[in-house]
């Protein structure tokens, strides 16, 4: 028994040092250095593009052609949200204060999403991706992505929804835009600590109320409601299809299982391969493994880091998952469909299975 414990301790130390070696390699390659020119260009462009979009919206006036403007705003706001995501992960500036204020301006004032709400939720996700009881991203109110959550609703409309959730996944994303705005508003008025609460309240009020006032001043009620439905629906859909391929359908980690950092981040994440155009469209989120290992790595360095990290992981015996975009969506839909239908052990964690087999071998010996 002592020999087994000693072996476990040695394995733990070896696992921790494996990430240290990778971190040293990334620092030596210069891939953790800031990219001020890249980000300043985008920080300056963001408010200019929004202002130009509003000016165009006012000039076009009360017409159904505004639905194309709504689609354009959905793309613009999502791209700005990606930029805010970079700032929140300290990718832009060394100063945490500068990054926080950029996140507040981009997230709250330009997009209408609470930075404080997102930061609280996203920090937990990064610490324990796909871990039961620790990752809020697998505790969704409508879609069940774990057998544990699927088993909570055995009657009523939600039971039917669970059974068909694989096919309803993409249509449900059309509601994600409203959910993101509502979650942020609830957070800033909820009890509990929140840095710069009044800044967020003011910024969200100016963004959400001001946006609605402009829309209904320029457009007649019928066109205005349709405009908002298109803009919010496409914004939520775009955000959803950008984040969904990253972890959905990857192993779910049991509550009591502890993993070293390298395996915890790599084995629960999925990369989406594609061209530089895909890098832009997904805001760098297609390099989810690299992002989870090095959250502060600037977005333009992720593409260069990916083959280095993949080679390192394979040398360490750590599975590195990389698939095409449509293949990733097929995996997500198939997985949540299996969970919704009540299939047990969907995508069981391979480390749990490996440890179980080792334990059986020890008992036999």
GROMACS .gro file of N, CA and C in nm, residues 167-305:
model
  417
  167UNK      N    1  -3.188   1.802  -3.118
  167UNK     CA    2  -3.239   1.866  -3.238
  167UNK      C    3  -3.281   2.010  -3.212
  168UNK      N    4  -3.312   2.042  -3.088
  168UNK     CA    5  -3.355   2.178  -3.053
  168UNK      C    6  -3.240   2.268  -3.012
  169UNK      N    7  -3.119   2.213  -3.004
  169UNK     CA    8  -3.006   2.288  -2.949
  169UNK      C    9  -2.982   2.418  -3.025
  170UNK      N   10  -2.971   2.412  -3.156
  170UNK     CA   11  -2.941   2.533  -3.233
  170UNK      C   12  -3.056   2.633  -3.232
  171UNK      N   13  -3.182   2.590  -3.247
  171UNK     CA   14  -3.291   2.688  -3.233
  171UNK      C   15  -3.294   2.757  -3.097
  172UNK      N   16  -3.262   2.682  -2.990
  172UNK     CA   17  -3.262   2.742  -2.856
  172UNK      C   18  -3.157   2.852  -2.844
  173UNK      N   19  -3.048   2.840  -2.919
  173UNK     CA   20  -2.944   2.943  -2.914
  173UNK      C   21  -2.995   3.079  -2.958
  174UNK      N   22  -3.105   3.083  -3.032
  174UNK     CA   23  -3.163   3.211  -3.073
  174UNK      C   24  -3.212   3.292  -2.953
  175UNK      N   25  -3.232   3.225  -2.840
  175UNK     CA   26  -3.276   3.293  -2.717
  175UNK      C   27  -3.159   3.332  -2.627
  176UNK      N   28  -3.037   3.292  -2.666
  176UNK     CA   29  -2.921   3.314  -2.580
  176UNK      C   30  -2.890   3.462  -2.564
  177UNK      N   31  -2.916   3.543  -2.666
  177UNK     CA   32  -2.888   3.686  -2.656
  177UNK      C   33  -2.966   3.751  -2.545
  178UNK      N   34  -3.097   3.722  -2.539
  178UNK     CA   35  -3.181   3.776  -2.431
  178UNK      C   36  -3.132   3.726  -2.296
  179UNK      N   37  -3.095   3.598  -2.291
  179UNK     CA   38  -3.048   3.540  -2.165
  179UNK      C   39  -2.920   3.608  -2.116
  180UNK      N   40  -2.828   3.638  -2.206
  180UNK     CA   41  -2.702   3.702  -2.167
  180UNK      C   42  -2.726   3.841  -2.109
  181UNK      N   43  -2.814   3.919  -2.172
  181UNK     CA   44  -2.845   4.052  -2.121
  181UNK      C   45  -2.916   4.043  -1.986
  182UNK      N   46  -3.014   3.952  -1.976
  182UNK     CA   47  -3.092   3.939  -1.853
  182UNK      C   48  -3.004   3.891  -1.737
  183UNK      N   49  -2.914   3.798  -1.763
  183UNK     CA   50  -2.825   3.748  -1.658
  183UNK      C   51  -2.737   3.859  -1.603
  184UNK      N   52  -2.689   3.944  -1.692
  184UNK     CA   53  -2.605   4.055  -1.649
  184UNK      C   54  -2.681   4.154  -1.562
  185UNK      N   55  -2.804   4.187  -1.603
  185UNK     CA   56  -2.885   4.282  -1.526
  185UNK      C   57  -2.917   4.224  -1.388
  186UNK      N   58  -2.951   4.094  -1.383
  186UNK     CA   59  -2.978   4.031  -1.253
  186UNK      C   60  -2.855   4.037  -1.163
  187UNK      N   61  -2.740   4.017  -1.220
  187UNK     CA   62  -2.616   4.013  -1.140
  187UNK      C   63  -2.586   4.147  -1.076
  188UNK      N   64  -2.602   4.256  -1.150
  188UNK     CA   65  -2.564   4.386  -1.094
  188UNK      C   66  -2.661   4.433  -0.986
  189UNK      N   67  -2.782   4.378  -0.983
  189UNK     CA   68  -2.878   4.416  -0.880
  189UNK      C   69  -2.890   4.310  -0.770
  190UNK      N   70  -2.817   4.201  -0.782
  190UNK     CA   71  -2.823   4.095  -0.682
  190UNK      C   72  -2.733   4.128  -0.563
  191UNK      N   73  -2.758   4.062  -0.452
  191UNK     CA   74  -2.675   4.080  -0.334
  191UNK      C   75  -2.540   4.013  -0.356
  192UNK      N   76  -2.445   4.050  -0.275
  192UNK     CA   77  -2.312   3.993  -0.289
  192UNK      C   78  -2.214   4.094  -0.345
  193UNK      N   79  -2.087   4.064  -0.327
  193UNK     CA   80  -1.983   4.157  -0.370
  193UNK      C   81  -1.976   4.165  -0.522
  194UNK      N   82  -1.961   4.287  -0.572
  194UNK     CA   83  -1.941   4.310  -0.715
  194UNK      C   84  -1.859   4.437  -0.732
  195UNK      N   85  -1.739   4.423  -0.784
  195UNK     CA   86  -1.653   4.539  -0.807
  195UNK      C   87  -1.719   4.635  -0.905
  196UNK      N   88  -1.710   4.764  -0.874
  196UNK     CA   89  -1.759   4.870  -0.964
  196UNK      C   90  -1.905   4.850  -1.001
  197UNK      N   91  -1.984   4.815  -0.901
  197UNK     CA   92  -2.126   4.787  -0.925
  197UNK      C   93  -2.196   4.904  -0.994
  198UNK      N   94  -2.174   5.026  -0.943
  198UNK     CA   95  -2.246   5.140  -0.999
  198UNK      C   96  -2.198   5.177  -1.138
  199UNK      N   97  -2.073   5.150  -1.165
  199UNK     CA   98  -2.024   5.170  -1.302
  199UNK      C   99  -2.099   5.076  -1.397
  200UNK      N  100  -2.113   4.951  -1.355
  200UNK     CA  101  -2.183   4.854  -1.440
  200UNK      C  102  -2.331   4.892  -1.456
  201UNK      N  103  -2.394   4.936  -1.349
  201UNK     CA  104  -2.536   4.974  -1.357
  201UNK      C  105  -2.554   5.089  -1.455
  202UNK      N  106  -2.468   5.190  -1.445
  202UNK     CA  107  -2.479   5.306  -1.535
  202UNK      C  108  -2.452   5.265  -1.679
  203UNK      N  109  -2.345   5.191  -1.700
  203UNK     CA  110  -2.310   5.149  -1.836
  203UNK      C  111  -2.421   5.063  -1.899
  204UNK      N  112  -2.475   4.968  -1.822
  204UNK     CA  113  -2.581   4.882  -1.875
  204UNK      C  114  -2.708   4.962  -1.902
  205UNK      N  115  -2.739   5.056  -1.816
  205UNK     CA  116  -2.857   5.139  -1.837
  205UNK      C  117  -2.843   5.220  -1.966
  206UNK      N  118  -2.728   5.285  -1.982
  206UNK     CA  119  -2.705   5.366  -2.103
  206UNK      C  120  -2.713   5.278  -2.228
  207UNK      N  121  -2.651   5.161  -2.222
  207UNK     CA  122  -2.648   5.073  -2.340
  207UNK      C  123  -2.785   5.014  -2.372
  208UNK      N  124  -2.850   4.953  -2.274
  208UNK     CA  125  -2.974   4.882  -2.302
  208UNK      C  126  -3.090   4.978  -2.325
  209UNK      N  127  -3.109   5.072  -2.232
  209UNK     CA  128  -3.221   5.166  -2.246
  209UNK      C  129  -3.197   5.260  -2.364
  210UNK      N  130  -3.075   5.311  -2.377
  210UNK     CA  131  -3.045   5.400  -2.488
  210UNK      C  132  -3.065   5.333  -2.623
  211UNK      N  133  -3.024   5.208  -2.633
  211UNK     CA  134  -3.039   5.131  -2.757
  211UNK      C  135  -3.187   5.115  -2.792
  212UNK      N  136  -3.268   5.079  -2.692
  212UNK     CA  137  -3.411   5.061  -2.716
  212UNK      C  138  -3.477   5.193  -2.757
  213UNK      N  139  -3.439   5.302  -2.694
  213UNK     CA  140  -3.496   5.433  -2.728
  213UNK      C  141  -3.466   5.468  -2.872
  214UNK      N  142  -3.343   5.451  -2.914
  214UNK     CA  143  -3.305   5.483  -3.052
  214UNK      C  144  -3.383   5.396  -3.151
  215UNK      N  145  -3.392   5.267  -3.121
  215UNK     CA  146  -3.463   5.175  -3.212
  215UNK      C  147  -3.609   5.216  -3.229
  216UNK      N  148  -3.677   5.247  -3.118
  216UNK     CA  149  -3.819   5.280  -3.128
  216UNK      C  150  -3.844   5.423  -3.174
  217UNK      N  151  -3.746   5.510  -3.165
  217UNK     CA  152  -3.760   5.644  -3.223
  217UNK      C  153  -3.748   5.642  -3.375
  218UNK      N  154  -3.663   5.556  -3.425
  218UNK     CA  155  -3.637   5.551  -3.569
  218UNK      C  156  -3.737   5.460  -3.641
  219UNK      N  157  -3.776   5.350  -3.579
  219UNK     CA  158  -3.858   5.251  -3.646
  219UNK      C  159  -4.001   5.249  -3.591
  220UNK      N  160  -4.094   5.211  -3.676
  220UNK     CA  161  -4.231   5.190  -3.631
  220UNK      C  162  -4.234   5.063  -3.545
  221UNK      N  163  -4.335   5.047  -3.458
  221UNK     CA  164  -4.333   4.936  -3.361
  221UNK      C  165  -4.313   4.798  -3.423
  222UNK      N  166  -4.382   4.768  -3.532
  222UNK     CA  167  -4.370   4.635  -3.593
  222UNK      C  168  -4.229   4.606  -3.641
  223UNK      N  169  -4.170   4.702  -3.711
  223UNK     CA  170  -4.033   4.684  -3.761
  223UNK      C  171  -3.935   4.683  -3.644
  224UNK      N  172  -3.960   4.765  -3.542
  224UNK     CA  173  -3.870   4.774  -3.427
  224UNK      C  174  -3.862   4.641  -3.353
  225UNK      N  175  -3.977   4.580  -3.327
  225UNK     CA  176  -3.976   4.451  -3.257
  225UNK      C  177  -3.908   4.343  -3.341
  226UNK      N  178  -3.933   4.346  -3.472
  226UNK     CA  179  -3.869   4.248  -3.560
  226UNK      C  180  -3.719   4.271  -3.565
  227UNK      N  181  -3.679   4.397  -3.569
  227UNK     CA  182  -3.537   4.433  -3.569
  227UNK      C  183  -3.469   4.377  -3.445
  228UNK      N  184  -3.530   4.398  -3.328
  228UNK     CA  185  -3.471   4.350  -3.203
  228UNK      C  186  -3.467   4.198  -3.199
  229UNK      N  187  -3.570   4.132  -3.251
  229UNK     CA  188  -3.573   3.986  -3.253
  229UNK      C  189  -3.459   3.931  -3.339
  230UNK      N  190  -3.439   3.993  -3.455
  230UNK     CA  191  -3.332   3.947  -3.544
  230UNK      C  192  -3.195   3.974  -3.483
  231UNK      N  193  -3.175   4.095  -3.430
  231UNK     CA  194  -3.044   4.130  -3.374
  231UNK      C  195  -3.010   4.044  -3.253
  232UNK      N  196  -3.104   4.032  -3.160
  232UNK     CA  197  -3.077   3.953  -3.039
  232UNK      C  198  -3.068   3.804  -3.071
  233UNK      N  199  -3.151   3.757  -3.162
  233UNK     CA  200  -3.148   3.616  -3.198
  233UNK      C  201  -3.016   3.577  -3.264
  234UNK      N  202  -2.972   3.656  -3.361
  234UNK     CA  203  -2.847   3.624  -3.430
  234UNK      C  204  -2.726   3.645  -3.339
  235UNK      N  205  -2.732   3.745  -3.252
  235UNK     CA  206  -2.624   3.767  -3.156
  235UNK      C  207  -2.609   3.645  -3.064
  236UNK      N  208  -2.720   3.598  -3.008
  236UNK     CA  209  -2.715   3.481  -2.922
  236UNK      C  210  -2.671   3.356  -2.996
  237UNK      N  211  -2.719   3.341  -3.118
  237UNK     CA  212  -2.682   3.224  -3.199
  237UNK      C  213  -2.532   3.226  -3.229
  238UNK      N  214  -2.480   3.341  -3.269
  238UNK     CA  215  -2.338   3.355  -3.301
  238UNK      C  216  -2.252   3.326  -3.178
  239UNK      N  217  -2.291   3.381  -3.065
  239UNK     CA  218  -2.217   3.354  -2.942
  239UNK      C  219  -2.223   3.205  -2.908
  240UNK      N  220  -2.341   3.146  -2.922
  240UNK     CA  221  -2.358   3.006  -2.886
  240UNK      C  222  -2.277   2.911  -2.972
  241UNK      N  223  -2.280   2.932  -3.104
  241UNK     CA  224  -2.206   2.840  -3.192
  241UNK      C  225  -2.056   2.861  -3.183
  242UNK      N  226  -2.013   2.973  -3.125
  242UNK     CA  227  -1.870   2.997  -3.105
  242UNK      C  228  -1.819   2.929  -2.978
  243UNK      N  229  -1.902   2.924  -2.875
  243UNK     CA  230  -1.860   2.865  -2.748
  243UNK      C  231  -1.896   2.716  -2.736
  244UNK      N  232  -2.001   2.672  -2.805
  244UNK     CA  233  -2.049   2.534  -2.789
  244UNK      C  234  -1.946   2.427  -2.825
  245UNK      N  235  -1.867   2.442  -2.933
  245UNK     CA  236  -1.776   2.333  -2.970
  245UNK      C  237  -1.662   2.311  -2.872
  246UNK      N  238  -1.642   2.401  -2.779
  246UNK     CA  239  -1.520   2.401  -2.698
  246UNK      C  240  -1.515   2.288  -2.596
  247UNK      N  241  -1.626   2.256  -2.531
  247UNK     CA  242  -1.625   2.156  -2.422
  247UNK      C  243  -1.742   2.059  -2.427
  248UNK      N  244  -1.853   2.098  -2.491
  248UNK     CA  245  -1.969   2.009  -2.496
  248UNK      C  246  -1.932   1.881  -2.570
  249UNK      N  247  -1.961   1.767  -2.508
  249UNK     CA  248  -1.927   1.640  -2.569
  249UNK      C  249  -1.791   1.587  -2.531
  250UNK      N  250  -1.716   1.665  -2.453
  250UNK     CA  251  -1.589   1.616  -2.399
  250UNK      C  252  -1.618   1.549  -2.263
  251UNK      N  253  -1.522   1.474  -2.208
  251UNK     CA  254  -1.549   1.401  -2.083
  251UNK      C  255  -1.598   1.490  -1.970
  252UNK      N  256  -1.691   1.440  -1.894
  252UNK     CA  257  -1.741   1.508  -1.775
  252UNK      C  258  -1.669   1.450  -1.654
  253UNK      N  259  -1.610   1.537  -1.572
  253UNK     CA  260  -1.527   1.494  -1.460
  253UNK      C  261  -1.612   1.477  -1.334
  254UNK      N  262  -1.604   1.364  -1.267
  254UNK     CA  263  -1.679   1.344  -1.142
  254UNK      C  264  -1.637   1.445  -1.034
  255UNK      N  265  -1.723   1.465  -0.938
  255UNK     CA  266  -1.699   1.564  -0.834
  255UNK      C  267  -1.574   1.535  -0.752
  256UNK      N  268  -1.545   1.408  -0.726
  256UNK     CA  269  -1.436   1.374  -0.634
  256UNK      C  270  -1.305   1.343  -0.705
  257UNK      N  271  -1.297   1.365  -0.834
  257UNK     CA  272  -1.174   1.333  -0.906
  257UNK      C  273  -1.085   1.455  -0.917
  258UNK      N  274  -0.958   1.441  -0.880
  258UNK     CA  275  -0.861   1.550  -0.893
  258UNK      C  276  -0.764   1.518  -1.005
  259UNK      N  277  -0.742   1.615  -1.091
  259UNK     CA  278  -0.653   1.598  -1.205
  259UNK      C  279  -0.544   1.705  -1.200
  260UNK      N  280  -0.428   1.673  -1.255
  260UNK     CA  281  -0.325   1.775  -1.266
  260UNK      C  282  -0.367   1.878  -1.370
  261UNK      N  283  -0.305   1.995  -1.367
  261UNK     CA  284  -0.349   2.108  -1.449
  261UNK      C  285  -0.346   2.076  -1.598
  262UNK      N  286  -0.240   2.016  -1.646
  262UNK     CA  287  -0.226   1.988  -1.788
  262UNK      C  288  -0.341   1.900  -1.838
  263UNK      N  289  -0.366   1.791  -1.771
  263UNK     CA  290  -0.472   1.700  -1.814
  263UNK      C  291  -0.610   1.759  -1.792
  264UNK      N  292  -0.628   1.833  -1.684
  264UNK     CA  293  -0.758   1.894  -1.656
  264UNK      C  294  -0.800   1.990  -1.766
  265UNK      N  295  -0.704   2.064  -1.820
  265UNK     CA  296  -0.736   2.163  -1.922
  265UNK      C  297  -0.739   2.105  -2.063
  266UNK      N  298  -0.649   2.013  -2.093
  266UNK     CA  299  -0.639   1.960  -2.230
  266UNK      C  300  -0.746   1.857  -2.260
  267UNK      N  301  -0.767   1.763  -2.169
  267UNK     CA  302  -0.855   1.651  -2.198
  267UNK      C  303  -1.002   1.688  -2.196
  268UNK      N  304  -1.036   1.803  -2.136
  268UNK     CA  305  -1.176   1.844  -2.132
  268UNK      C  306  -1.207   1.952  -2.236
  269UNK      N  307  -1.109   1.983  -2.322
  269UNK     CA  308  -1.126   2.089  -2.421
  269UNK      C  309  -1.110   2.034  -2.562
  270UNK      N  310  -1.167   2.103  -2.658
  270UNK     CA  311  -1.160   2.060  -2.798
  270UNK      C  312  -1.123   2.179  -2.886
  271UNK      N  313  -1.025   2.160  -2.973
  271UNK     CA  314  -0.991   2.261  -3.073
  271UNK      C  315  -1.070   2.238  -3.200
  272UNK      N  316  -1.093   2.347  -3.274
  272UNK     CA  317  -1.160   2.341  -3.403
  272UNK      C  318  -1.061   2.390  -3.508
  273UNK      N  319  -1.022   2.301  -3.597
  273UNK     CA  320  -0.923   2.341  -3.698
  273UNK      C  321  -0.992   2.416  -3.812
  274UNK      N  322  -0.913   2.503  -3.875
  274UNK     CA  323  -0.967   2.582  -3.985
  274UNK      C  324  -0.868   2.689  -4.028
  275UNK      N  325  -0.912   2.775  -4.116
  275UNK     CA  326  -0.827   2.880  -4.171
  275UNK      C  327  -0.820   3.000  -4.077
  276UNK      N  328  -0.744   3.101  -4.118
  276UNK     CA  329  -0.737   3.225  -4.040
  276UNK      C  330  -0.873   3.296  -4.038
  277UNK      N  331  -0.954   3.274  -4.141
  277UNK     CA  332  -1.087   3.332  -4.142
  277UNK      C  333  -1.170   3.275  -4.028
  278UNK      N  334  -1.155   3.146  -4.000
  278UNK     CA  335  -1.225   3.086  -3.887
  278UNK      C  336  -1.173   3.142  -3.755
  279UNK      N  337  -1.042   3.169  -3.747
  279UNK     CA  338  -0.985   3.230  -3.627
  279UNK      C  339  -1.055   3.363  -3.597
  280UNK      N  340  -1.078   3.443  -3.703
  280UNK     CA  341  -1.145   3.572  -3.686
  280UNK      C  342  -1.291   3.551  -3.648
  281UNK      N  343  -1.358   3.461  -3.719
  281UNK     CA  344  -1.500   3.440  -3.697
  281UNK      C  345  -1.529   3.391  -3.556
  282UNK      N  346  -1.441   3.308  -3.500
  282UNK     CA  347  -1.464   3.252  -3.367
  282UNK      C  348  -1.387   3.326  -3.258
  283UNK      N  349  -1.322   3.434  -3.292
  283UNK     CA  350  -1.253   3.514  -3.191
  283UNK      C  351  -1.141   3.441  -3.121
  284UNK      N  352  -1.080   3.342  -3.189
  284UNK     CA  353  -0.973   3.264  -3.127
  284UNK      C  354  -1.020   3.153  -3.037
  285UNK      N  355  -1.152   3.140  -3.019
  285UNK     CA  356  -1.205   3.036  -2.931
  285UNK      C  357  -1.188   2.897  -2.990
  286UNK      N  358  -1.154   2.889  -3.117
  286UNK     CA  359  -1.129   2.758  -3.179
  286UNK      C  360  -0.999   2.697  -3.129
  287UNK      N  361  -0.914   2.777  -3.062
  287UNK     CA  362  -0.793   2.724  -2.997
  287UNK      C  363  -0.819   2.713  -2.847
  288UNK      N  364  -0.916   2.634  -2.812
  288UNK     CA  365  -0.961   2.627  -2.673
  288UNK      C  366  -0.858   2.563  -2.582
  289UNK      N  367  -0.785   2.465  -2.631
  289UNK     CA  368  -0.684   2.399  -2.549
  289UNK      C  369  -0.575   2.499  -2.511
  290UNK      N  370  -0.524   2.570  -2.610
  290UNK     CA  371  -0.419   2.669  -2.584
  290UNK      C  372  -0.470   2.779  -2.491
  291UNK      N  373  -0.595   2.821  -2.514
  291UNK     CA  374  -0.652   2.927  -2.432
  291UNK      C  375  -0.668   2.883  -2.287
  292UNK      N  376  -0.706   2.758  -2.264
  292UNK     CA  377  -0.724   2.711  -2.127
  292UNK      C  378  -0.590   2.689  -2.057
  293UNK      N  379  -0.489   2.650  -2.131
  293UNK     CA  380  -0.358   2.633  -2.070
  293UNK      C  381  -0.293   2.767  -2.040
  294UNK      N  382  -0.311   2.864  -2.130
  294UNK     CA  383  -0.248   2.996  -2.116
  294UNK      C  384  -0.353   3.104  -2.145
  295UNK      N  385  -0.442   3.131  -2.048
  295UNK     CA  386  -0.552   3.227  -2.072
  295UNK      C  387  -0.505   3.366  -2.109
  296UNK      N  388  -0.386   3.407  -2.063
  296UNK     CA  389  -0.338   3.542  -2.092
  296UNK      C  390  -0.257   3.549  -2.222
  297UNK      N  391  -0.245   3.439  -2.294
  297UNK     CA  392  -0.174   3.442  -2.422
  297UNK      C  393  -0.255   3.524  -2.522
  298UNK      N  394  -0.196   3.627  -2.584
  298UNK     CA  395  -0.271   3.707  -2.681
  298UNK      C  396  -0.327   3.623  -2.795
  299UNK      N  397  -0.446   3.658  -2.837
  299UNK     CA  398  -0.516   3.581  -2.939
  299UNK      C  399  -0.434   3.555  -3.065
  300UNK      N  400  -0.362   3.654  -3.121
  300UNK     CA  401  -0.289   3.626  -3.245
  300UNK      C  402  -0.176   3.525  -3.232
  301UNK      N  403  -0.137   3.489  -3.109
  301UNK     CA  404  -0.031   3.390  -3.088
  301UNK      C  405  -0.084   3.246  -3.080
  302UNK      N  406  -0.215   3.231  -3.066
  302UNK     CA  407  -0.271   3.098  -3.043
  302UNK      C  408  -0.246   3.004  -3.160
  303UNK      N  409  -0.255   3.055  -3.281
  303UNK     CA  410  -0.236   2.970  -3.399
  303UNK      C  411  -0.094   2.915  -3.405
  304UNK      N  412   0.004   2.996  -3.369
  304UNK     CA  413   0.143   2.951  -3.368
  304UNK      C  414   0.169   2.855  -3.252
  305UNK      N  415   0.101   2.876  -3.141
  305UNK     CA  416   0.124   2.792  -3.023
  305UNK      C  417   0.064   2.654  -3.039
   0.00000   0.00000   0.00000
